[in-house]
Amino acid sequence: MVDVSATGGSSRELSPEEEMQIIHSTSMAAEPLTKVGDTFCLISRRWWEKWISYVTQNKTGGTNEGSSSDHHDLGSSNTPKRPSTIDNSDLIYEAASTNSTMGIELHDTLVEHTDYILVPEETWNQLCSWYGGGPKLDRKVISCGQSQTELSVEVYPLRLRLHLMPKGDQCAIRISKKETIGTLHKKACEIFQLNSEQVSIWDYYSHRKHALMNDLDKTLDDANIQMDQDILVEAIDNGGGCRNDVQENGFAKNESTGLIEPPKTNYPVLSANKSLPKNNNSELSQLQNLSSAIKESEDKTQTQTQTPTPVSVGVSTRGSSGGLTGLLNFGNTCFMNSAIQCLVHTPEFARYFREDYNQEINWHNPLGMVGELALAFGELLRKLWAPGRTPFAPRQFKAKLARFAPQFSGYNQHDSQELLAFLLDGLHEDLNRVKHKPYIKSRDADGRPDEEVADEYWANHIARNDSIIVDVCQGQYKSTLVCPVCEKISVTFDPFMYLSLPLQSTTTRTMSVTVFSCDGSAVPTTVTVTVPKQGRCRDLIQALSTACALKNNEKVFLVEIRNHLIHRFLEDPLMSLSSIKDDDHLSAYKIPKSMKNTKFLQLIHRRQELETGNARGTTGWKAYGTPLVFPVSCDATITRGDIQLIVHTMLSPMLRTEPVSNSEPDSETESESRKLPLKLVDGNNACIDLSVGEERTVRFPSSSMSILLFIDWSPKLLKKYQTHYLEKLPEVYKYGPTKKTRTEPLSLYTCLEAFLREEPLVPEDMWYCPQCKERRQASKKLDLWRLPEVLVIHLKRFSYSRSMKHKLETFVNFPIHDFDLTKYVANKNNSSRQVYELYALTNHYGGMGSGHYTAYIKLIDENRWYNFDDSHISAINEDDVKSNAAYVLFYRRVKTDDNGS
């Protein structure tokens, strides 16, 4: 055994190999057991690498001459020396270390594996016992994610600024976002030495009373409190009043500019939570190969950006670095950075937000963000266009974004297109010139010309929506709906902000379905068929009937399975196959075609499982596997013995032929072979035991076409059947590993034609036919009618389902110049050519969990393309703009002469 005690108390100094073995064992033992509330510690990567070099010297060839590694601690023999004491000084601000309310403050924008590593507290204690030093920088594990089941280390707890009113004192504190409002209230009272009964705390967002924080059990995270937010601590005087004259929820004109920020302090702006390190047996060797990252501090430029920098009108960048400012990534913010860069480099927006746009802010629009989103975006745009700027982190804009769109809060990766959609809509409402939206009822076309109806719809739209966003980005399309029954035609003209184009180049899809035989003639089998992508349920049933060699007197009964039960019967032959997702599970049952007036026995399998939280370790019956289905006639008399025979028949193909090896006869198993443990759910939801009274008649519930029948599989009964056929029902379509497949390139014109093609509505979007007086699954046809100055095109690379998103790597050949949409515009009164030129796009690289966004942008005056990769900006050739990573395209209209050339 290796002595794991501190070197000061042990009889000998451990060898490097022994130290590495102990630390590796300690870390590997601790991390799988990690839970909320556990402690992890930061260690400077600079010190950690020295220790790694020391403990792996025999494995990495540290004694070889000509090594390119750091030689600061090498002896004459080039052998790494044992490191000195642990030194975390490069991670912290010394000036803040004595602040009792803040504790030891970390430097801004520290990055895990670049500046520090995280180790379990047990690992830190072991290292500290050998080397000493510090300081100890311990952080707690918290739950995160939508389901609160993911774990992360809260490296940067919330930093809040407390404002005591009416006294005017201020204090900054650190507190976990998982702490409650009650804990914050208590801390505030302790800091300012106040009686808790005379104190109220307010969400003091933007130095206005936003909301009274009186739900003491709610967490700060649930209350949407963000990093660097202000909290008002309101002390009430003895008379029960408050001497605070802060305006509550009002927007006086001189306070509503939003351009005067809260007073700056000398403490740093900290980054977001860091993810819990993943368990990796090769972590020690991998850490040696991590390259150092050069970070640029936000603090150097923070003072320069407290107020808007006066700039001249226009977007010229010639002869200056205007428009070439990067944005720091401070925690999975590349999705936001790429979208922002495309918007701020839209010339119309750059010009608008660098002028005085405050007079157009709609402070009272209930659909807007009381002007704060527009002000934050305008301020951000001005900073990015200011000449001579170094990269900075858009933290204030991110905080505003999270404030009004909680789906973008935190530091997870998000969809850049979804952010763009929110920004365009939010900026429009904040800048809507219409202060009071009139109610306007749309009129039917009544045979009027399309041009007249379209102009009327557009005028009604502008009467309620008039902003720079509408001026630049909104167009209009013609939507035609046709009732499949009465052929009633309905035409509307609707606005659009962007076009989302499908990328599926194929017209078919493959679907896997497990087929069961009810008569006991065959074991279950999974078949994969090819059906039209826009097909109907009847197409799938026909393909299954052919694939499983259906007899003339049989038909296929198709269902969707969820949670080991039948979720829905897929009986409607006209149901669109688009309603069946790739991660659905389908079963098909071969049943007699001639049976009339039938109900279906749904045989649900259950097995014993240990009940969670039961101290006595008893078991309960839990559903598993795939239910079996058997049709029974409602007109026939069915006994309990008949149902026993039916179930025996259905299970017979899975009956083991070889005898079960037992030393003695099993009387219980022999008894079960005759009477299966079946329980039928009657009309009163009571379970009837069918293993007794086989001659008794069964009365089925009249309210449902499905009759629930449970079979409880004991361990002994499971030995008699091969029940693996019932388990692991495959998905309709299973995406394989991230395998690069060769796909044919698509033209952007082809994608546009697929978007405009007539297709049936999905069931969720059924249309109410005024002639039939019923909801119908109508067919829908779109046509472009009015095109905007800036056309935003979203390439739908992500296929959504309930449990996953799948990315399409298809290369789309999109025009950079002369994107001609003239023939796609249905408005023939517009004789001018509709030609566009690409000036910006976002790219998405990688897969779903570890993707990265960048932006390609053309500076118009320079006639040159640049790659905006967060803080890094580099010039690129126009030939490099096209790739299969292109995600959102930005086109500007090109003016043509009277001859259309």
mmCIF file of N, CA and C in Angstrom, residues 644-707:
data_model
loop_
_atom_site.group_PDB
_atom_site.id
_atom_site.type_symbol
_atom_site.label_atom_id
_atom_site.label_comp_id
_atom_site.label_asym_id
_atom_site.label_seq_id
_atom_site.Cartn_x
_atom_site.Cartn_y
_atom_site.Cartn_z
ATOM 1 N N GLN A 644 -57.405 -16.330 -21.510
ATOM 2 C CA GLN A 644 -56.178 -17.085 -21.235
ATOM 3 C C GLN A 644 -55.674 -17.755 -22.513
ATOM 4 N N LEU A 645 -56.574 -18.325 -23.272
ATOM 5 C CA LEU A 645 -56.188 -18.995 -24.509
ATOM 6 C C LEU A 645 -55.658 -17.999 -25.537
ATOM 7 N N ILE A 646 -56.302 -16.830 -25.629
ATOM 8 C CA ILE A 646 -55.849 -15.789 -26.565
ATOM 9 C C ILE A 646 -54.418 -15.367 -26.246
ATOM 10 N N VAL A 647 -54.136 -15.123 -24.979
ATOM 11 C CA VAL A 647 -52.792 -14.673 -24.593
ATOM 12 C C VAL A 647 -51.770 -15.775 -24.835
ATOM 13 N N HIS A 648 -52.127 -17.040 -24.508
ATOM 14 C CA HIS A 648 -51.228 -18.159 -24.809
ATOM 15 C C HIS A 648 -50.889 -18.193 -26.301
ATOM 16 N N THR A 649 -51.891 -17.935 -27.127
ATOM 17 C CA THR A 649 -51.677 -17.956 -28.575
ATOM 18 C C THR A 649 -50.723 -16.842 -29.003
ATOM 19 N N MET A 650 -50.928 -15.626 -28.504
ATOM 20 C CA MET A 650 -50.066 -14.500 -28.876
ATOM 21 C C MET A 650 -48.629 -14.718 -28.431
ATOM 22 N N LEU A 651 -48.439 -15.344 -27.254
ATOM 23 C CA LEU A 651 -47.091 -15.527 -26.715
ATOM 24 C C LEU A 651 -46.404 -16.774 -27.242
ATOM 25 N N SER A 652 -47.141 -17.660 -27.899
ATOM 26 C CA SER A 652 -46.591 -18.952 -28.290
ATOM 27 C C SER A 652 -45.348 -18.876 -29.169
ATOM 28 N N PRO A 653 -45.208 -17.900 -30.081
ATOM 29 C CA PRO A 653 -43.969 -17.879 -30.875
ATOM 30 C C PRO A 653 -42.722 -17.612 -30.041
ATOM 31 N N MET A 654 -42.891 -17.031 -28.866
ATOM 32 C CA MET A 654 -41.738 -16.706 -28.028
ATOM 33 C C MET A 654 -41.477 -17.744 -26.955
ATOM 34 N N LEU A 655 -42.251 -18.846 -26.945
ATOM 35 C CA LEU A 655 -42.080 -19.896 -25.949
ATOM 36 C C LEU A 655 -40.782 -20.646 -26.222
ATOM 37 N N ARG A 656 -39.982 -20.809 -25.206
ATOM 38 C CA ARG A 656 -38.703 -21.517 -25.362
ATOM 39 C C ARG A 656 -38.980 -22.990 -25.649
ATOM 40 N N THR A 657 -38.236 -23.550 -26.591
ATOM 41 C CA THR A 657 -38.397 -24.961 -26.937
ATOM 42 C C THR A 657 -37.562 -25.852 -26.048
ATOM 43 N N GLU A 658 -36.376 -25.336 -25.590
ATOM 44 C CA GLU A 658 -35.537 -26.155 -24.738
ATOM 45 C C GLU A 658 -36.059 -26.108 -23.320
ATOM 46 N N PRO A 659 -35.953 -27.220 -22.558
ATOM 47 C CA PRO A 659 -36.441 -27.220 -21.175
ATOM 48 C C PRO A 659 -35.600 -26.337 -20.289
ATOM 49 N N VAL A 660 -36.249 -25.743 -19.289
ATOM 50 C CA VAL A 660 -35.531 -24.927 -18.314
ATOM 51 C C VAL A 660 -34.797 -25.849 -17.369
ATOM 52 N N SER A 661 -33.485 -25.630 -17.187
ATOM 53 C CA SER A 661 -32.681 -26.524 -16.352
ATOM 54 C C SER A 661 -32.916 -26.204 -14.890
ATOM 55 N N ASN A 662 -33.613 -27.118 -14.197
ATOM 56 C CA ASN A 662 -33.843 -27.015 -12.765
ATOM 57 C C ASN A 662 -33.571 -28.377 -12.148
ATOM 58 N N SER A 663 -33.010 -28.387 -10.988
ATOM 59 C CA SER A 663 -32.696 -29.646 -10.322
ATOM 60 C C SER A 663 -33.946 -30.355 -9.865
ATOM 61 N N GLU A 664 -35.005 -29.592 -9.569
ATOM 62 C CA GLU A 664 -36.247 -30.186 -9.103
ATOM 63 C C GLU A 664 -37.412 -29.587 -9.886
ATOM 64 N N PRO A 665 -38.494 -30.355 -9.995
ATOM 65 C CA PRO A 665 -39.678 -29.809 -10.691
ATOM 66 C C PRO A 665 -40.191 -28.566 -9.993
ATOM 67 N N ASP A 666 -40.631 -27.611 -10.763
ATOM 68 C CA ASP A 666 -41.135 -26.351 -10.215
ATOM 69 C C ASP A 666 -42.648 -26.359 -10.351
ATOM 70 N N SER A 667 -43.311 -26.643 -9.242
ATOM 71 C CA SER A 667 -44.770 -26.741 -9.287
ATOM 72 C C SER A 667 -45.420 -25.421 -9.636
ATOM 73 N N GLU A 668 -44.770 -24.300 -9.175
ATOM 74 C CA GLU A 668 -45.367 -22.981 -9.466
ATOM 75 C C GLU A 668 -45.322 -22.694 -10.965
ATOM 76 N N THR A 669 -44.181 -23.019 -11.597
ATOM 77 C CA THR A 669 -44.050 -22.777 -13.029
ATOM 78 C C THR A 669 -45.021 -23.641 -13.821
ATOM 79 N N GLU A 670 -45.179 -24.914 -13.388
ATOM 80 C CA GLU A 670 -46.121 -25.788 -14.082
ATOM 81 C C GLU A 670 -47.537 -25.225 -13.989
ATOM 82 N N SER A 671 -47.901 -24.687 -12.818
ATOM 83 C CA SER A 671 -49.225 -24.103 -12.649
ATOM 84 C C SER A 671 -49.399 -22.883 -13.535
ATOM 85 N N GLU A 672 -48.389 -22.060 -13.612
ATOM 86 C CA GLU A 672 -48.466 -20.844 -14.460
ATOM 87 C C GLU A 672 -48.538 -21.186 -15.917
ATOM 88 N N SER A 673 -48.006 -22.322 -16.319
ATOM 89 C CA SER A 673 -48.077 -22.687 -17.732
ATOM 90 C C SER A 673 -49.524 -22.882 -18.168
ATOM 91 N N ARG A 674 -50.373 -23.221 -17.213
ATOM 92 C CA ARG A 674 -51.795 -23.389 -17.532
ATOM 93 C C ARG A 674 -52.563 -22.086 -17.345
ATOM 94 N N LYS A 675 -52.288 -21.364 -16.265
ATOM 95 C CA LYS A 675 -52.998 -20.130 -15.963
ATOM 96 C C LYS A 675 -51.989 -18.986 -15.857
ATOM 97 N N LEU A 676 -52.011 -18.129 -16.819
ATOM 98 C CA LEU A 676 -51.101 -16.982 -16.806
ATOM 99 C C LEU A 676 -51.615 -15.946 -15.816
ATOM 100 N N PRO A 677 -50.706 -15.200 -15.183
ATOM 101 C CA PRO A 677 -51.121 -14.161 -14.217
ATOM 102 C C PRO A 677 -51.661 -12.928 -14.938
ATOM 103 N N LEU A 678 -52.923 -12.979 -15.299
ATOM 104 C CA LEU A 678 -53.549 -11.907 -16.078
ATOM 105 C C LEU A 678 -54.532 -11.134 -15.216
ATOM 106 N N LYS A 679 -54.570 -9.830 -15.427
ATOM 107 C CA LYS A 679 -55.529 -8.963 -14.730
ATOM 108 C C LYS A 679 -56.160 -8.042 -15.757
ATOM 109 N N LEU A 680 -57.494 -8.040 -15.792
ATOM 110 C CA LEU A 680 -58.248 -7.223 -16.747
ATOM 111 C C LEU A 680 -58.802 -5.996 -16.040
ATOM 112 N N VAL A 681 -58.694 -4.833 -16.678
ATOM 113 C CA VAL A 681 -59.239 -3.590 -16.135
ATOM 114 C C VAL A 681 -60.661 -3.432 -16.656
ATOM 115 N N ASP A 682 -61.632 -3.446 -15.720
ATOM 116 C CA ASP A 682 -63.028 -3.348 -16.140
ATOM 117 C C ASP A 682 -63.468 -1.895 -16.260
ATOM 118 N N GLY A 683 -64.761 -1.687 -16.478
ATOM 119 C CA GLY A 683 -65.292 -0.343 -16.675
ATOM 120 C C GLY A 683 -65.184 0.546 -15.468
ATOM 121 N N ASN A 684 -65.002 -0.045 -14.275
ATOM 122 C CA ASN A 684 -64.845 0.744 -13.044
ATOM 123 C C ASN A 684 -63.381 0.922 -12.657
ATOM 124 N N ASN A 685 -62.476 0.636 -13.615
ATOM 125 C CA ASN A 685 -61.029 0.725 -13.381
ATOM 126 C C ASN A 685 -60.569 -0.219 -12.263
ATOM 127 N N ALA A 686 -61.305 -1.297 -12.068
ATOM 128 C CA ALA A 686 -60.891 -2.321 -11.113
ATOM 129 C C ALA A 686 -60.234 -3.464 -11.865
ATOM 130 N N CYS A 687 -59.233 -4.102 -11.229
ATOM 131 C CA CYS A 687 -58.505 -5.196 -11.854
ATOM 132 C C CYS A 687 -59.158 -6.530 -11.482
ATOM 133 N N ILE A 688 -59.482 -7.312 -12.504
ATOM 134 C CA ILE A 688 -60.087 -8.623 -12.312
ATOM 135 C C ILE A 688 -59.021 -9.677 -12.554
ATOM 136 N N ASP A 689 -58.831 -10.575 -11.596
ATOM 137 C CA ASP A 689 -57.850 -11.651 -11.710
ATOM 138 C C ASP A 689 -58.417 -12.734 -12.622
ATOM 139 N N LEU A 690 -57.776 -12.956 -13.780
ATOM 140 C CA LEU A 690 -58.264 -13.923 -14.759
ATOM 141 C C LEU A 690 -57.641 -15.303 -14.579
ATOM 142 N N SER A 691 -56.834 -15.475 -13.523
ATOM 143 C CA SER A 691 -56.234 -16.788 -13.295
ATOM 144 C C SER A 691 -57.172 -17.720 -12.528
ATOM 145 N N VAL A 692 -58.344 -17.195 -12.144
ATOM 146 C CA VAL A 692 -59.341 -18.026 -11.453
ATOM 147 C C VAL A 692 -60.691 -17.846 -12.147
ATOM 148 N N GLY A 693 -61.548 -18.858 -11.985
ATOM 149 C CA GLY A 693 -62.900 -18.766 -12.537
ATOM 150 C C GLY A 693 -62.920 -18.678 -14.037
ATOM 151 N N GLU A 694 -62.265 -19.626 -14.711
ATOM 152 C CA GLU A 694 -62.095 -19.543 -16.158
ATOM 153 C C GLU A 694 -63.418 -19.596 -16.917
ATOM 154 N N GLU A 695 -64.469 -20.121 -16.307
ATOM 155 C CA GLU A 695 -65.747 -20.238 -17.008
ATOM 156 C C GLU A 695 -66.574 -18.964 -16.915
ATOM 157 N N ARG A 696 -66.144 -18.006 -16.090
ATOM 158 C CA ARG A 696 -66.940 -16.796 -15.883
ATOM 159 C C ARG A 696 -66.824 -15.856 -17.085
ATOM 160 N N THR A 697 -67.952 -15.237 -17.448
ATOM 161 C CA THR A 697 -67.994 -14.336 -18.598
ATOM 162 C C THR A 697 -67.370 -12.987 -18.241
ATOM 163 N N VAL A 698 -66.675 -12.418 -19.211
ATOM 164 C CA VAL A 698 -66.029 -11.114 -19.034
ATOM 165 C C VAL A 698 -66.870 -10.049 -19.718
ATOM 166 N N ARG A 699 -67.175 -9.001 -18.994
ATOM 167 C CA ARG A 699 -67.916 -7.862 -19.565
ATOM 168 C C ARG A 699 -66.928 -6.736 -19.821
ATOM 169 N N PHE A 700 -66.815 -6.328 -21.080
ATOM 170 C CA PHE A 700 -65.853 -5.312 -21.463
ATOM 171 C C PHE A 700 -66.415 -3.912 -21.242
ATOM 172 N N PRO A 701 -65.535 -2.943 -20.949
ATOM 173 C CA PRO A 701 -65.996 -1.545 -20.840
ATOM 174 C C PRO A 701 -66.562 -1.078 -22.172
ATOM 175 N N SER A 702 -67.616 -0.290 -22.106
ATOM 176 C CA SER A 702 -68.270 0.164 -23.333
ATOM 177 C C SER A 702 -67.728 1.497 -23.833
ATOM 178 N N SER A 703 -66.961 2.193 -23.007
ATOM 179 C CA SER A 703 -66.553 3.561 -23.356
ATOM 180 C C SER A 703 -65.270 3.631 -24.159
ATOM 181 N N SER A 704 -64.544 2.544 -24.284
ATOM 182 C CA SER A 704 -63.245 2.603 -24.949
ATOM 183 C C SER A 704 -63.107 1.444 -25.909
ATOM 184 N N MET A 705 -62.392 1.694 -27.011
ATOM 185 C CA MET A 705 -62.150 0.623 -27.971
ATOM 186 C C MET A 705 -60.957 -0.231 -27.549
ATOM 187 N N SER A 706 -60.214 0.199 -26.531
ATOM 188 C CA SER A 706 -59.055 -0.540 -26.064
ATOM 189 C C SER A 706 -59.309 -1.052 -24.655
ATOM 190 N N ILE A 707 -59.071 -2.347 -24.427
ATOM 191 C CA ILE A 707 -59.287 -2.977 -23.130
ATOM 192 C C ILE A 707 -57.921 -3.333 -22.552
#
